[in-house]
Short mmCIF file of C-alpha atoms in Angstrom, two decimals:
data_model
loop_
_atom_site.label_atom_id
_atom_site.label_comp_id
_atom_site.label_asym_id
_atom_site.label_seq_id
_atom_site.Cartn_x
_atom_site.Cartn_y
_atom_site.Cartn_z
CA MET A 1 -22.88 -0.08 -18.63
CA ARG A 2 -22.83 -3.59 -20.03
CA GLY A 3 -26.36 -4.70 -19.28
CA HIS A 4 -28.37 -2.69 -21.81
CA ARG A 5 -26.05 -3.75 -24.62
CA ALA A 6 -25.94 -7.46 -23.88
CA ALA A 7 -28.39 -8.53 -26.60
CA ALA A 8 -26.77 -6.51 -29.38
CA PRO A 9 -24.16 -8.14 -31.63
CA ARG A 10 -20.62 -6.99 -31.00
CA LEU A 11 -18.31 -5.71 -33.67
CA PRO A 12 -14.86 -7.19 -34.33
CA ARG A 13 -12.15 -6.54 -31.82
CA VAL A 14 -9.57 -3.82 -32.15
CA ARG A 15 -6.16 -4.48 -30.60
CA ALA A 16 -3.94 -1.77 -29.23
CA ARG A 17 -1.17 -1.39 -26.66
CA THR A 18 -2.07 0.30 -23.43
CA THR A 19 -0.01 3.28 -24.53
CA ALA A 20 -2.64 3.86 -27.23
CA ILE A 21 -5.24 4.52 -24.56
CA GLY A 22 -2.95 6.63 -22.45
CA ALA A 23 -5.83 8.71 -21.15
CA PHE A 24 -5.43 6.68 -17.95
CA VAL A 25 -2.02 8.06 -17.12
CA VAL A 26 -1.38 11.13 -19.29
CA LEU A 27 -2.28 13.39 -16.38
CA ALA A 28 -0.42 11.39 -13.75
CA ALA A 29 2.19 14.10 -13.19
CA MET A 30 -0.33 16.91 -12.76
CA VAL A 31 -1.06 17.80 -9.14
CA PRO A 32 -3.25 20.71 -8.03
CA ALA A 33 -1.00 23.37 -6.56
CA ALA A 34 -3.27 26.38 -6.13
CA VAL A 35 -3.36 27.74 -2.60
CA SER A 36 -5.68 30.41 -1.29
CA ALA A 37 -4.90 31.50 2.23
CA THR A 38 -5.14 34.74 4.13
CA GLY A 39 -2.49 33.73 6.68
CA THR A 40 -0.61 30.87 8.28
CA GLN A 41 -1.13 29.02 11.55
CA GLU A 42 1.58 26.90 13.13
CA ALA A 43 0.53 23.54 14.59
CA ASP A 44 2.73 21.96 17.26
CA VAL A 45 0.99 19.05 18.98
CA ALA A 46 2.45 16.31 21.21
CA LEU A 47 0.28 13.18 21.39
CA PRO A 48 0.41 9.91 23.35
CA TYR A 49 0.54 6.68 21.30
CA VAL A 50 0.76 2.97 22.02
CA CYS A 51 3.21 1.07 19.78
CA ARG A 52 3.45 -2.69 19.27
CA LEU A 53 7.02 -3.98 19.42
CA PRO A 54 8.34 -7.56 19.61
CA SER A 55 8.23 -7.46 23.43
CA GLY A 56 4.67 -6.11 23.52
CA GLU A 57 2.84 -2.78 23.57
CA LEU A 58 4.78 0.25 24.80
CA PRO A 59 3.86 3.93 25.20
CA ALA A 60 5.38 6.50 22.86
CA THR A 61 5.12 10.22 22.25
CA VAL A 62 4.54 11.61 18.76
CA ARG A 63 5.00 15.32 18.12
CA VAL A 64 3.57 16.74 14.89
CA THR A 65 4.45 20.20 13.62
CA ALA A 66 3.10 21.76 10.42
CA ALA A 67 2.09 25.07 8.88
CA PHE A 68 -1.56 25.34 7.80
CA PRO A 69 -3.35 28.23 6.13
CA THR A 70 -5.77 29.96 8.47
CA ALA A 71 -8.28 29.98 5.62
CA ALA A 72 -8.64 28.47 2.15
CA THR A 73 -11.17 28.63 -0.66
CA ALA A 74 -13.66 25.89 -1.50
CA GLY A 75 -12.58 24.10 -4.67
CA LYS A 76 -8.94 25.30 -4.39
CA ALA A 77 -6.22 22.91 -3.26
CA PHE A 78 -3.80 23.71 -0.47
CA THR A 79 -0.92 21.75 1.06
CA PRO A 80 0.24 21.76 4.70
CA ALA A 81 3.89 22.89 4.77
CA ASP A 82 6.98 22.18 6.89
CA VAL A 83 5.53 18.92 8.20
CA THR A 84 7.65 17.14 10.80
CA THR A 85 6.78 13.96 12.69
CA THR A 86 8.97 13.32 15.75
CA VAL A 87 8.62 9.93 17.46
CA GLU A 88 10.08 9.24 20.90
CA LEU A 89 10.31 5.52 21.67
CA PRO A 90 11.03 4.48 25.28
CA ALA A 91 14.17 2.71 26.47
CA GLU A 92 12.34 -0.63 26.40
CA ALA A 93 11.83 -0.21 22.65
CA VAL A 94 15.54 0.52 22.18
CA ALA A 95 16.34 -2.74 23.97
CA ASP A 96 14.00 -4.56 21.56
CA LEU A 97 15.78 -3.12 18.52
CA ALA A 98 19.26 -3.80 19.91
CA ARG A 99 18.62 -7.52 20.54
CA GLY A 100 19.57 -8.43 16.97
CA ARG A 101 22.99 -6.71 17.25
CA ALA A 102 21.58 -3.52 15.72
CA SER A 103 23.47 -0.33 16.49
CA GLY A 104 21.63 2.11 14.25
CA VAL A 105 18.26 2.62 12.62
CA ARG A 106 16.84 4.29 9.51
CA ALA A 107 13.15 5.15 9.74
CA VAL A 108 10.25 5.99 7.45
CA THR A 109 7.05 7.25 9.07
CA ARG A 110 3.48 6.96 7.79
CA LEU A 111 1.01 9.03 9.79
CA GLY A 112 -2.68 8.67 9.04
CA VAL A 113 -4.46 12.03 9.13
CA GLY A 114 -8.24 12.30 9.29
CA ILE A 115 -9.76 15.28 7.48
CA ALA A 116 -13.31 16.05 8.54
CA GLN A 117 -15.81 18.68 7.42
CA GLY A 118 -19.21 18.42 9.00
CA GLU A 119 -20.36 14.83 8.56
CA SER A 120 -18.02 14.21 5.60
CA ALA A 121 -14.49 12.91 5.99
CA ALA A 122 -11.42 11.71 4.09
CA GLU A 123 -8.05 10.34 5.14
CA ALA A 124 -4.52 11.19 4.03
CA THR A 125 -1.14 9.60 4.71
CA TRP A 126 1.70 11.90 5.72
CA ARG A 127 4.99 10.18 4.90
CA GLY A 128 8.38 11.21 6.22
CA THR A 129 11.97 10.01 6.22
CA ALA A 130 14.27 10.35 9.22
CA PRO A 131 18.07 10.61 8.97
CA PRO A 132 20.03 7.57 10.22
CA ALA A 133 20.23 7.48 14.01
CA ALA A 134 22.41 5.53 16.43
CA LEU A 135 20.64 3.48 19.08
CA PRO A 136 21.36 5.17 22.44
CA ALA A 137 23.14 3.21 25.16
CA SER A 138 20.38 4.27 27.56
CA GLY A 139 17.23 6.30 27.50
CA PRO A 140 14.68 6.86 24.71
CA LEU A 141 15.20 6.93 20.95
CA THR A 142 14.04 10.04 19.09
CA LEU A 143 13.36 9.90 15.34
CA THR A 144 12.50 13.08 13.44
CA ALA A 145 11.02 12.57 9.97
CA THR A 146 10.19 15.14 7.31
CA GLY A 147 8.59 14.91 3.87
CA GLU A 148 6.06 16.32 1.48
CA VAL A 149 2.38 15.59 2.14
CA PRO A 150 -0.72 15.39 -0.10
CA SER A 151 -2.72 18.47 -1.03
CA VAL A 152 -6.31 18.85 0.16
CA THR A 153 -9.32 20.38 -1.57
CA ALA A 154 -12.48 21.21 0.36
CA ARG A 155 -15.58 21.08 -1.83
CA VAL A 156 -17.79 23.34 0.30
CA ASP A 157 -17.25 26.14 2.80
CA GLY A 158 -17.14 25.50 6.54
CA SER A 159 -14.50 24.30 9.02
CA LEU A 160 -11.99 21.63 7.98
CA ALA A 161 -10.43 19.67 10.87
CA PHE A 162 -7.12 17.75 10.61
CA SER A 163 -6.57 15.02 13.23
CA ALA A 164 -3.76 12.50 13.77
CA ARG A 165 -4.65 8.81 13.52
CA ALA A 166 -2.60 5.60 13.38
CA LEU A 167 1.16 5.77 12.81
CA ASP A 168 3.41 3.16 11.20
CA LEU A 169 7.20 3.13 11.51
CA ASP A 170 9.22 1.22 8.90
CA LEU A 171 12.60 0.60 10.53
CA ALA A 172 15.75 -0.60 8.77
CA LEU A 173 18.33 -1.79 11.31
CA ASP A 174 22.10 -1.53 10.87
CA THR A 175 25.03 -3.24 12.64
CA PRO A 176 28.53 -1.82 13.23
CA ASP A 177 30.14 -4.25 10.76
CA GLY A 178 27.52 -3.75 8.06
CA THR A 179 26.06 -7.25 8.33
CA ALA A 180 22.34 -7.83 8.65
CA ALA A 181 20.74 -7.30 12.01
CA GLY A 182 18.04 -9.64 13.18
CA PRO A 183 15.51 -8.65 12.05
CA ALA A 184 17.02 -6.50 9.30
CA ALA A 185 13.73 -4.61 8.97
CA LEU A 186 10.74 -4.13 11.22
CA THR A 187 7.42 -2.33 10.95
CA VAL A 188 6.07 -0.93 14.21
CA GLY A 189 2.39 -0.10 14.31
CA CYS A 190 1.24 2.64 16.72
CA ALA A 191 -2.31 3.60 17.69
CA LEU A 192 -3.42 6.93 19.13
CA ALA A 193 -3.95 6.56 22.89
CA GLU A 194 -7.52 6.78 24.11
CA ASP A 195 -6.67 9.75 26.35
CA ALA A 196 -5.10 11.81 23.54
CA PRO A 197 -6.10 15.49 23.93
CA LYS A 198 -8.87 16.61 21.59
CA ARG A 199 -8.77 13.15 19.99
CA GLY A 200 -5.58 14.03 18.10
CA LEU A 201 -6.74 17.37 16.65
CA LEU A 202 -3.88 19.09 14.80
CA ALA A 203 -5.50 22.18 13.27
CA THR A 204 -8.71 23.60 11.86
CA VAL A 205 -8.79 25.53 8.58
CA ARG A 206 -11.62 27.90 7.73
CA ILE A 207 -12.98 27.21 4.23
CA GLU A 208 -14.50 30.23 2.50
CA PRO A 209 -16.91 30.17 -0.47
CA ASP A 210 -15.44 30.52 -3.92
CA PRO A 211 -16.73 33.86 -5.25
CA GLU A 212 -16.53 32.48 -8.78
CA SER A 213 -18.75 29.53 -7.86
CA PRO A 214 -21.74 30.84 -5.88
CA ALA A 215 -23.44 27.43 -6.05
CA THR A 216 -21.22 25.96 -3.32
CA SER A 217 -23.29 25.11 -0.31
CA PRO A 218 -21.98 25.23 3.26
CA ALA A 219 -21.10 22.26 5.34
CA SER A 220 -21.94 22.02 9.01
CA PRO A 221 -20.35 25.03 10.76
CA THR A 222 -18.91 22.84 13.50
CA PRO A 223 -16.12 20.47 12.46
CA SER A 224 -16.64 16.81 13.25
CA VAL A 225 -13.31 15.57 14.60
CA PRO A 226 -12.66 11.97 13.46
CA ALA A 227 -12.53 9.39 16.20
CA PRO A 228 -9.03 8.09 16.90
CA ASP A 229 -7.96 4.93 15.10
CA THR A 230 -7.89 2.38 17.90
CA GLY A 231 -7.48 -0.70 15.71
CA THR A 232 -4.70 -3.21 16.06
CA PRO A 233 -1.38 -1.36 15.55
CA GLY A 234 0.22 -2.36 12.30
CA ALA A 235 -2.88 -4.10 10.94
CA PRO A 236 -4.29 -3.14 7.54
CA HIS A 237 -7.76 -1.69 7.27
CA SER A 238 -10.48 -4.20 6.57
CA PRO A 239 -12.73 -3.97 3.50
CA GLY A 240 -15.43 -2.43 5.68
CA ASP A 241 -13.56 0.80 6.47
CA GLN A 242 -15.38 4.06 5.86
CA THR A 243 -12.53 5.66 3.96
CA GLY A 244 -12.53 4.85 0.25
CA GLN A 245 -9.64 2.85 -1.21
CA ASP A 246 -8.41 5.86 -3.12
CA GLY A 247 -8.12 7.92 0.07
CA ARG A 248 -10.21 10.68 -1.43
CA GLY A 249 -13.26 10.54 0.76
CA GLY A 250 -15.63 8.30 2.65
CA ARG A 251 -17.90 5.79 0.99
CA ASP A 252 -20.86 7.32 2.83
CA ASP A 253 -20.76 10.60 0.93
CA PRO A 254 -23.90 10.63 -1.25
CA GLU A 255 -23.84 14.41 -1.69
CA GLY A 256 -20.20 14.51 -2.77
CA ARG A 257 -19.10 16.95 -0.06
CA ALA A 258 -16.11 15.07 1.33
CA PRO A 259 -12.75 16.81 0.91
CA THR A 260 -10.42 15.31 -1.68
CA VAL A 261 -6.81 14.28 -1.09
CA THR A 262 -4.26 14.35 -3.92
CA GLU A 263 -0.89 12.66 -3.58
CA ARG A 264 2.12 14.49 -4.93
CA ALA A 265 3.42 12.87 -8.10
CA PRO A 266 7.08 11.79 -8.12
CA ARG A 267 9.37 13.86 -10.31
CA GLY A 268 12.55 13.03 -12.18
CA ALA A 269 14.67 14.61 -9.45
CA ALA A 270 13.66 11.84 -7.07
CA THR A 271 16.17 9.12 -6.24
CA ARG A 272 15.66 5.43 -5.74
CA ARG A 273 15.62 4.24 -2.13
CA PRO A 274 19.02 2.72 -1.33
CA ASP A 275 17.61 -0.29 0.55
CA ALA A 276 15.31 -1.33 -2.32
CA PRO A 277 16.25 -4.79 -3.68
CA PRO A 278 17.54 -4.93 -7.27
CA CYS A 279 14.78 -5.03 -9.89
CA ARG A 280 16.19 -5.27 -13.38
CA TYR A 281 16.19 -7.55 -16.43
CA ASP A 282 19.38 -9.42 -17.26
CA GLU A 283 20.73 -12.16 -19.54
CA ARG A 284 18.82 -14.83 -17.62
CA HIS A 285 15.60 -12.83 -17.87
CA PRO A 286 15.94 -10.55 -20.94
CA SER A 287 13.48 -7.75 -21.62
CA THR A 288 11.21 -7.31 -24.64
CA SER A 289 9.33 -4.36 -26.08
CA ALA A 290 6.45 -5.21 -23.70
CA SER A 291 8.55 -5.57 -20.54
CA LEU A 292 7.72 -3.61 -17.40
CA ASN A 293 9.17 -3.83 -13.90
CA ALA A 294 7.70 -2.55 -10.66
CA TYR A 295 7.95 -2.82 -6.91
CA VAL A 296 5.14 -4.14 -4.72
CA THR A 297 4.73 -4.23 -0.93
CA GLY A 298 1.96 -4.34 1.62
CA TYR A 299 0.42 -6.11 4.58
CA THR A 300 -1.47 -9.31 5.22
CA ASN A 301 -3.52 -9.96 8.32
CA VAL A 302 -2.92 -13.15 10.28
CA ARG A 303 -6.39 -13.59 11.67
CA LYS A 304 -5.57 -16.21 14.29
CA LEU A 305 -2.87 -14.00 15.77
CA ALA A 306 -4.91 -10.76 15.66
CA GLY A 307 -2.04 -8.98 13.92
CA ALA A 308 -0.51 -8.23 10.54
CA SER A 309 2.68 -9.15 8.73
CA LEU A 310 4.56 -6.80 6.43
CA ILE A 311 5.19 -8.26 2.97
CA PRO A 312 8.60 -6.84 2.04
CA LEU A 313 9.38 -4.62 -0.91
CA SER A 314 9.55 -7.09 -3.82
CA CYS A 315 10.38 -6.89 -7.50
CA ALA A 316 7.89 -7.94 -10.18
CA LEU A 317 8.93 -8.43 -13.82
CA ILE A 318 5.91 -8.07 -16.09
CA GLU A 319 5.22 -8.87 -19.74
CA GLN A 320 2.37 -6.54 -20.67
CA GLY A 321 -0.16 -7.97 -23.10
CA PRO A 322 -1.97 -5.98 -25.81
CA THR A 323 -5.30 -4.34 -25.02
CA ASP A 324 -8.35 -5.68 -26.86
CA ILE A 325 -11.17 -3.23 -27.60
CA GLU A 326 -14.61 -4.55 -28.58
CA LEU A 327 -16.56 -1.61 -29.93
CA PHE A 328 -20.13 -0.94 -28.82
CA PRO A 329 -22.67 -1.33 -31.64
CA ASP A 330 -23.17 2.43 -31.72
CA TYR A 331 -19.43 3.11 -31.75
CA SER A 332 -19.83 5.29 -28.65
CA GLY A 333 -17.19 3.33 -26.75
CA GLY A 334 -15.91 -0.16 -26.17
CA TYR A 335 -15.13 -3.01 -23.82
CA LEU A 336 -11.47 -3.24 -22.82
CA SER A 337 -9.53 -6.36 -21.86
CA GLN A 338 -5.87 -7.09 -21.31
CA HIS A 339 -3.94 -10.22 -20.30
CA SER A 340 -0.41 -9.89 -18.92
CA GLN A 341 2.00 -12.21 -17.10
CA GLY A 342 4.69 -11.65 -14.52
CA THR A 343 7.02 -13.13 -11.98
CA LEU A 344 8.47 -12.15 -8.64
CA TRP A 345 12.24 -11.84 -8.88
CA TYR A 346 14.80 -11.91 -6.07
CA ARG A 347 18.41 -12.93 -6.67
CA GLY A 348 17.46 -14.96 -9.70
CA LYS A 349 14.56 -16.77 -8.03
CA PRO A 350 10.77 -16.29 -8.32
CA GLN A 351 10.19 -15.23 -4.72
CA THR A 352 10.06 -12.32 -2.30
CA PRO A 353 13.06 -11.31 -0.19
CA PRO A 354 13.10 -12.98 3.24
CA PHE A 355 10.99 -11.16 5.82
CA GLN A 356 10.28 -11.45 9.51
CA ALA A 357 7.12 -11.12 11.58
CA THR A 358 6.64 -11.16 15.33
CA PHE A 359 3.34 -12.12 16.95
CA LEU A 360 1.95 -13.14 20.32
CA THR A 361 1.09 -16.80 19.69
CA PHE A 362 -2.00 -17.93 21.61
CA GLY A 363 -2.22 -14.36 22.90
CA PHE A 364 0.85 -14.36 25.16
CA VAL A 365 3.90 -16.18 23.70
CA PRO A 366 6.17 -13.92 21.57
CA THR A 367 6.98 -15.78 18.36
CA LYS A 368 9.28 -14.54 15.59
CA ALA A 369 9.37 -16.21 12.18
CA THR A 370 11.54 -15.61 9.11
CA MET A 371 9.64 -16.41 5.92
CA VAL A 372 9.74 -16.32 2.12
CA LEU A 373 6.87 -16.36 -0.38
CA GLU A 374 7.83 -18.60 -3.32
CA GLN A 375 6.01 -18.36 -6.65
CA THR A 376 5.18 -21.86 -7.92
CA GLY A 377 3.42 -21.03 -11.20
CA PRO A 378 2.60 -18.21 -13.62
CA MET A 379 1.46 -14.84 -12.28
CA THR A 380 -1.36 -13.47 -14.43
CA MET A 381 -2.91 -9.99 -14.57
CA ASP A 382 -6.29 -9.75 -16.28
CA GLY A 383 -7.92 -6.37 -16.74
CA LYS A 384 -11.49 -5.76 -17.96
CA GLY A 385 -13.38 -2.51 -18.33
CA GLU A 386 -15.32 -0.06 -20.45
CA THR A 387 -14.57 3.29 -21.98
CA SER A 388 -16.77 5.97 -23.51
CA PHE A 389 -15.54 7.88 -26.55
CA VAL A 390 -18.14 10.54 -25.80
CA THR A 391 -17.57 11.34 -22.12
CA LEU A 392 -14.01 9.88 -22.00
CA PHE A 393 -14.97 8.11 -18.76
CA THR A 394 -13.14 4.79 -18.31
CA LYS A 395 -13.36 2.15 -15.60
CA MET A 396 -11.23 -0.96 -15.19
CA GLU A 397 -11.05 -3.97 -12.89
CA THR A 398 -7.81 -5.95 -12.73
CA ARG A 399 -7.34 -9.34 -11.08
CA VAL A 400 -3.85 -10.53 -10.23
CA ARG A 401 -3.52 -14.28 -9.67
CA VAL A 402 -0.36 -15.92 -8.36
CA PRO A 403 0.33 -19.30 -6.68
CA LEU A 404 2.51 -18.67 -3.61
CA VAL A 405 3.86 -21.15 -1.09
CA LEU A 406 4.82 -19.75 2.32
CA ARG A 407 8.18 -21.15 3.44
CA VAL A 408 9.49 -20.72 7.00
CA THR A 409 13.28 -20.60 7.30
CA ALA A 410 13.70 -19.73 10.98
CA LEU A 411 11.53 -19.71 14.10
CA GLU A 412 12.01 -18.32 17.58
CA VAL A 413 9.51 -18.89 20.41
CA ASN A 414 9.81 -16.83 23.60
CA GLY A 415 13.41 -16.05 22.70
CA THR A 416 14.38 -19.68 22.06
CA PRO A 417 15.37 -20.67 18.49
CA LEU A 418 13.63 -23.78 17.15
CA ASP A 419 15.05 -25.86 14.30
CA VAL A 420 12.44 -25.83 11.50
CA GLY A 421 14.60 -27.75 9.06
CA THR A 422 15.10 -26.92 5.40
CA GLY A 423 11.69 -27.88 3.98
CA CYS A 424 9.21 -26.11 6.27
CA ARG A 425 6.37 -24.72 4.13
CA THR A 426 2.63 -24.71 3.59
CA ARG A 427 1.25 -27.97 2.13
CA SER A 428 -0.13 -26.09 -0.88
CA PRO A 429 -0.19 -22.52 -2.22
CA LEU A 430 -2.11 -19.81 -0.40
CA ARG A 431 -5.74 -19.98 -1.49
CA SER A 432 -8.28 -17.26 -2.34
CA GLU A 433 -11.85 -17.72 -3.50
CA GLU A 434 -11.67 -17.79 -7.32
CA PRO A 435 -14.58 -16.11 -9.17
CA GLU A 436 -13.80 -18.08 -12.36
CA PRO A 437 -12.64 -21.51 -11.17
CA ALA A 438 -13.16 -23.26 -14.52
CA LYS A 439 -10.90 -20.76 -16.27
CA PHE A 440 -8.36 -20.45 -13.45
CA PRO A 441 -8.11 -23.82 -11.62
CA GLY A 442 -5.83 -24.64 -8.75
CA ASP A 443 -4.93 -22.86 -5.51
CA HIS A 444 -3.64 -19.32 -5.82
CA LEU A 445 -3.86 -15.85 -4.30
CA VAL A 446 -6.33 -13.48 -5.98
CA LEU A 447 -5.89 -9.71 -5.59
CA THR A 448 -8.25 -7.19 -7.17
CA GLY A 449 -7.67 -3.56 -8.14
CA ARG A 450 -10.18 -1.11 -9.57
CA SER A 451 -9.78 2.24 -11.29
CA SER A 452 -11.83 4.99 -12.83
CA HIS A 453 -10.85 8.01 -14.87
CA GLN A 454 -12.89 11.03 -15.85
CA PRO A 455 -10.68 13.65 -17.53
CA PRO A 456 -9.48 16.20 -16.63
CA ALA A 457 -9.27 14.64 -13.13
CA LEU A 458 -6.47 12.24 -12.26
CA PRO A 459 -7.11 8.48 -12.53
CA VAL A 460 -8.20 6.93 -9.26
CA GLY A 461 -7.31 3.43 -8.10
CA TYR A 462 -5.20 0.62 -9.60
CA LEU A 463 -3.82 0.33 -13.13
CA LEU A 464 -1.20 -2.19 -14.21
CA SER A 465 0.99 0.51 -15.74
CA SER A 466 0.78 3.08 -12.95
CA GLY A 467 0.16 0.84 -9.93
CA GLY A 468 -2.06 1.37 -6.92
CA PRO A 469 -3.81 -0.72 -4.24
CA LEU A 470 -4.71 -4.41 -4.67
CA THR A 471 -6.82 -6.21 -2.07
CA GLY A 472 -8.02 -9.73 -1.40
CA GLU A 473 -8.53 -12.43 1.20
CA VAL A 474 -6.52 -15.60 1.61
CA THR A 475 -6.58 -18.93 3.41
CA ILE A 476 -3.23 -20.06 4.82
CA PRO A 477 -2.92 -23.87 4.42
CA ALA A 478 -1.53 -26.27 6.99
CA PHE A 479 2.25 -26.56 7.32
CA THR A 480 4.38 -29.59 6.54
CA HIS A 481 8.01 -30.77 6.85
CA CYS A 482 8.64 -28.36 9.73
CA GLY A 483 11.16 -29.52 12.31
CA GLY A 484 14.68 -30.81 12.49
CA LYS A 485 16.49 -33.28 14.74
CA GLY A 486 13.35 -35.29 15.32
CA GLU A 487 11.12 -32.35 16.27
CA ASP A 488 7.70 -31.98 14.63
CA LEU A 489 6.59 -28.35 14.48
CA ASP A 490 3.87 -28.84 11.87
CA ARG A 491 1.04 -28.77 14.41
CA LEU A 492 2.43 -25.73 16.25
CA LEU A 493 2.57 -23.62 13.09
CA THR A 494 -0.72 -24.94 11.74
CA ALA A 495 -2.57 -24.30 15.00
CA SER A 496 -1.19 -20.78 15.41
CA VAL A 497 -1.21 -19.49 11.81
CA SER A 498 -3.21 -21.59 9.31
CA GLY A 499 -6.81 -20.74 8.50
CA PRO A 500 -9.15 -18.58 6.37
CA GLY A 501 -10.16 -14.93 6.43
CA ASN A 502 -6.75 -13.24 6.21
CA TYR A 503 -7.22 -9.81 4.58
CA VAL A 504 -4.43 -8.73 2.19
CA LYS A 505 -3.63 -5.24 0.92
CA GLN A 506 -0.71 -4.78 -1.48
CA THR A 507 0.47 -1.60 -3.18
CA GLN A 508 2.18 -1.68 -6.57
CA GLY A 509 4.36 1.22 -7.63
CA GLN A 510 4.56 2.95 -11.01
CA THR A 511 6.06 0.60 -13.59
CA CYS A 512 9.23 1.28 -15.54
CA ALA A 513 8.93 0.52 -19.26
CA VAL A 514 12.51 -0.61 -19.71
CA GLN A 515 12.72 -0.06 -23.48
CA VAL A 516 11.10 3.40 -23.36
CA PHE A 517 13.24 5.28 -20.84
CA ASN A 518 11.36 7.85 -18.75
CA PRO A 519 13.40 9.63 -16.04
CA ASP A 520 10.23 10.07 -13.94
CA GLN A 521 9.71 6.29 -13.85
CA CYS A 522 13.10 4.61 -14.32
CA THR A 523 16.61 4.95 -12.97
CA LYS A 524 19.47 5.21 -15.42
CA ASP A 525 20.09 1.47 -15.10
CA LEU A 526 16.38 0.80 -15.89
CA GLN A 527 15.07 -0.06 -12.45
CA PRO A 528 11.76 1.31 -11.11
CA LEU A 529 12.24 4.76 -9.63
CA VAL A 530 8.93 4.86 -7.76
CA ILE A 531 9.11 2.93 -4.49
CA PRO A 532 5.67 2.19 -2.99
CA VAL A 533 5.07 2.11 0.74
CA PRO A 534 2.76 -0.40 2.44
CA GLU A 535 -0.69 1.03 3.13
CA ARG A 536 -2.95 0.05 6.00
#
C-alpha cells in the first residue's frame, strides 16, 4: 500500500488516541453463535499419548468427549458442546509430581484440534480447567477438565473432520501446609502416539450448502484427516508451521476454503484466575490517563536442549502513546504509528516471577533450573500500519523491544543440587536481530505482532490494546558468575544452554485501561481480567 504513494508529498500529521480509531476492537465481544444442525452425534474417544515429564517420556491416556452436530451449513458457525478432556497419567508421573512435597494439583488443559476439509485445514485450541485433585498414594492420576471451545465455520460444503493433536497440561502444585512445592508450577507437553487409532479422529460433520448462497462450491467429498502432531512435547510451533498465527486456517489456502475458528470472547461474568500474580498500579508506580496493564505468557525454545521452557504468567505495566496519522495525499486513508513504553512488574521489581524448567542436558542428564528474567532497560512498543477510510481495512505491525537478562537462582543436575551462587546470569541481555540497529542500539529481545481488520469481521492478530501473539528469535548469551564455594558452573550452563536460534512465542492478554473501568477487561481492583494461556 505504501509503494505507489512514496513519491507524493505527505500532509501534516494528525494525532489521536487509539480509542479514536476503535475500529480495531469495537467488535471484540461479538462472536458468531448461529448453529445449523439436523441432529447431534456424541464423540467419546480414548487416545494414547506420550507425555514429557521431569523423569522422561511416559505413556498417558487422553479421553475426549464432545457433542457435535451431525450436519451444519456452509457459512454458519457452530460450536462443539459438552467438551471434556480426561487425562490419565501413570503412577510414575505421580511420583515425579510428588518429589517436591506436592500433595495436590490444579490443572489446565490445552488440546490442539485439527479441522480438515478436503485439502484445507485449520487448527483450534480446546481449553479446559480441572477441579483440584489430590495426588494418589499409588496408581495413576486422573484429571478431568471442562471448558468452552471456539466456534467453527466451514466455508464450503463437504465433510469436516475434527482430530486431536498435541496436548499441554499446565499444572499448579500444592503442599499440605500451603507452602510452595518444587516446582510450584509445571507444564507437561504430550504428543499423540504414532499408533493412535484413526490418527486421533474425533468426529466428522457433514457440511451442507447454504441455500441462500448458491455460489458455494464443494470441497473434496472425502475428509483429509490431519496427521498427528509428533513434534517435541511442550515445544512451541516454529515459524514454518502450516497453520496461520491467527489459528483461522492454513497459509497454503489460496482459494480461501479453509474453515475458520473463532475464539469465544470473555464476558464480564468471568473471574480472574486465583493463581495469577498481582498486576496493579500503586503509589510506587502510579497510573496516568494513558496507563494500561496486561498479562503475558508463552514459550521459548532452548535449541541446544531440543525442548521448550514456559515463560510464566507475568504482569506488564504500559504507558500507551498517542497514535499519529499521516494522511494520504488523496485523503483516502493514512499511515498509523504509535510509540508506547512499559515494564515488567513483580513484587515491585522489573522482572518475571521465578520459573522452573527441566531438560535432558546433553540428551540424557535431567537438569532442573529455577530462573528469572530481569528487565535492564526500557521496554518499547512501536506500532506502524495503514488504514483506508474507504474500505475500512486496517493493518498494523507492532515490535516490542525489551532488554532481559536471564538469572539462574537454583540448579539441580540428576537430582543433585548445585550451588550457583547469588550472581549467576547471562553476560549480557538476550539478543535478537534488530531490523533498525541505528535507531535501537544495544542487545535486546525483539518480538513482532501483526494484525489486520476488515469490518464487519473481528480483528485478527496482535494489537497492543487487545493483545494476541508475539513471536521472535533470540540468542542466549554465555553465563557468568555461576558457582559458589569455589565451583565454576559458567561453562556447564554456557555449553548446555547458550546459543542462537531459540524461537519465542508470547501471548499478551487484553489490556485493562485502569482509568476507564470496563468490567469485561478489569477486575474491581483494576487488575487485568483476561488471563492469556501460553500457545504452542
